[in-house]
């Protein structure tokens, strides 16, 4: 008789094993009505899955897999326990095919493509996608490599990428060897994961497809199964992610939305970013990076805001072809959030790479600066307002229209040029002194705090550039070539001595 006890707190198990045990618990929950006919018995507690059966290990595992994984008439890999709709079945199938089953030896696709259409936005054209239906795969076949001639588990079982995406065989020691318990858990790992399609990446001068696999931390099997059942499958919009960072945040946000009991929620996850490596042109989805992501509720709330202000949009070409256009700003913001950085960190580099950026979204995001950040932001925008006022006066005297874009670029260049803390501090003080604003009154200590600490000055530079790039008038206008009512230069402005009088104390 074979007996297995799979614990999510087994010290020999990694996160994928523990998530695989959760996937097994979910699969077994779907088989409750078949207990009397099943060739095995099972018991699921908060921490453990217990299995027992008589007879051949191979026959029982094959039966369990056939009940869990099926291929439906549309050519999707269907898992009854997940209860997915058409878009959910598409995203799950494509996700598994680009992670666990990426090699041709692990799946067989139809030679003929079919067209699938998905509605993304009301009153917008549908997205049309060419898909080759799935005909067979590793999980629906006869698994032989794990068993001996008598149908019993081998003591050591070789693992490949269809058990753990991105796993590469060692040319010296051969493939990674797994225990029967670990192997059994990994067979059900696909049920617990999140799948995302990332924008292609240039490798060796060619665009290469990329994907992200998100593996959750599971603390309580029964509670996780309930939450997983409450989750709907990913829509095509959710499946298309701007980057690995957003994939993690979206997965954790979705977990939080359906979370019924906070202590047993998913608090962190691992993200496998898969794509081509320059040293291997044969395989499309090698492991490029692995991230462990653990964030606070405040970070998830900020991500939810960013996702709303930088949404994906359906675009249509003249020939009627449609696609989903993703934000360029969102992956940069998400990478900052999972790295514990302010959401605007690295705006200096981001602006240099993206001269055309989503200005309106950035303007909305500036509403979520903290009080310290807001001080520097408003002081710089106040000085920039005075600068614009002088430029408008000069343009009027010369009888010409002011080129707002050129004016903005000049000031941005003024703060992009400094490469050291001292150079930046000098540039900022000179600018604030030359264009004095009421917003700077009594703000000298905060400004010095920003520019005279080594750990702050680059962050201050990002914030200064953001303030200029997102400037809006009091009226709410952005710099789009129209006249902008500016702040008056009347009484109440601070002097340079007043602004920085504390510096010598």
Steps between C-alpha positions, in 0.01 A plus 500: 500500500627848409461789741602862448489790743563833330539794738526865399741544793737220399850656530614303193239665279549825310226750421403321173453173690277668759295666229478163324355345817238775498424418136458134595263596783295702250487208255388262776225741609349459153500120539297483821201351316721219365650386829321165495620415147850646533801261513645696792397662826595847615476744784569873482571703814614859539864396454513153349370289212495129587469242221478121515433228245554136423642374176703676232630850568501570129135405450379710792704809403386466136135482615546806719656700217227402255236625743693826547619587147288462189500642148161630389350526153637853454855382547545653846666330796206482736520455877147442641611612846580852370155549340626738230300680232619526137750781562621329815554173313695685232727681744557187709584291194730759347660560836576131555623459142751784539627386840460133593435357153711722278687217325351309207574169673259598778201600288348451159321786325271487200655587165207731427447831679158623607391855579388589852336834576475666840314813604734725698311829523129570443429678172852417378613249234567149621852364520561227241767241571627210291539188715606143428274271707665262743460131411702328772754585771716359777230521767242310293743232383662196656777607739767231478826653619389513866429126537687170474388196303267393781319836503650616829656843553875517448698621799641788295310654210664732243335841467474715191346834411150351484525448876668830584522764222849623421668196653818425304681168512854506640743374236726357772256346748207440267134592573375604841375198695178524700337279762163337423332739748649807334425367151138433589457852637651663189252318273228725641700823518333643182167524688640741757694738274425827325594542134586817311614586151767772501597741221764353265865576560780559250760220521774478240329760284168312492184530705452208736182401685499509880270375774469517877403222739384602848522243781314585823589440862232281659455498878175307537379244249127509577478877498708523183274251318195709591667819372621332182150381423374855545748630245387540144744422223713775352346699222713571194562852633627361831708235321688771312739650754741789453778326695600247763447755776145571397433125471586455867299801612196402296510147640530622860225757443266234365577278799427790734164574334367148566679459830250400770734452796799733521732277710488226235535723196781491245761744630769447240567328172784411266506612139690308234572721201552274199645588162797445273857522618775628270701184571223264388315576179313167498268535799244780513413503870809464713508652847612863468433610856327395822341754734363450847232761554352594835316831524268686735132576448598864438721393209220290351262795530750723320543235229123485457499877446786476250322222314194720463687811382722303258249257349553276199300608194373320191661640187399435140700531179360623169465139383278424799762307698470557875742470787527597866737792556670498842632789704872581499481675836327219691788245497743768621266595786433136593872418513542790741214381719626143535849635567381712792578823313279807453282447195678781311855370566712497186293762318833651392580188294138436403465847349818461297374170355143616437464848357137413429351398831154480653488846648140498623557178692810641666310814596239285676769294673652815653189522718646209697827659608563500874516833692881527481501430128214745449708783650784470247254431218297817566808718556646397163168546320466844657846599374425353158182709490709816551743385234214457253365843588829661396518293184148607404584865560810470285309327221229770505761776470646319199157446344519122487321200647673322785615147421402327826665175406832666431480703820424191706783304338749775586415487870498120503845499338615740767430230762600202290851634449629476864663165573596551864321604816687831518427590137132419541471695828661802334267479199188469715594781739585729207167424331290550816689820582469644151130423476367557850156371582255531786498121513856510634418711807636335816592188302875546518566222757307247294687595182838464669389163636437388142818625337767463766460132584677247283206257505252770397644704217426260211148454631474880518619528141228256388240700692620832357485371143157349566375833633608680183379230260154488662454873562141624483371849549274606783222463249589136445646539151806302403762641268346419168572821309223720640540802723531401864401736782802515728562586860537874564845640579353753740569532868559205726795341322787380714853616446802279454627595847164415658478169320845375599575704812507185715777343294775686687358439846 
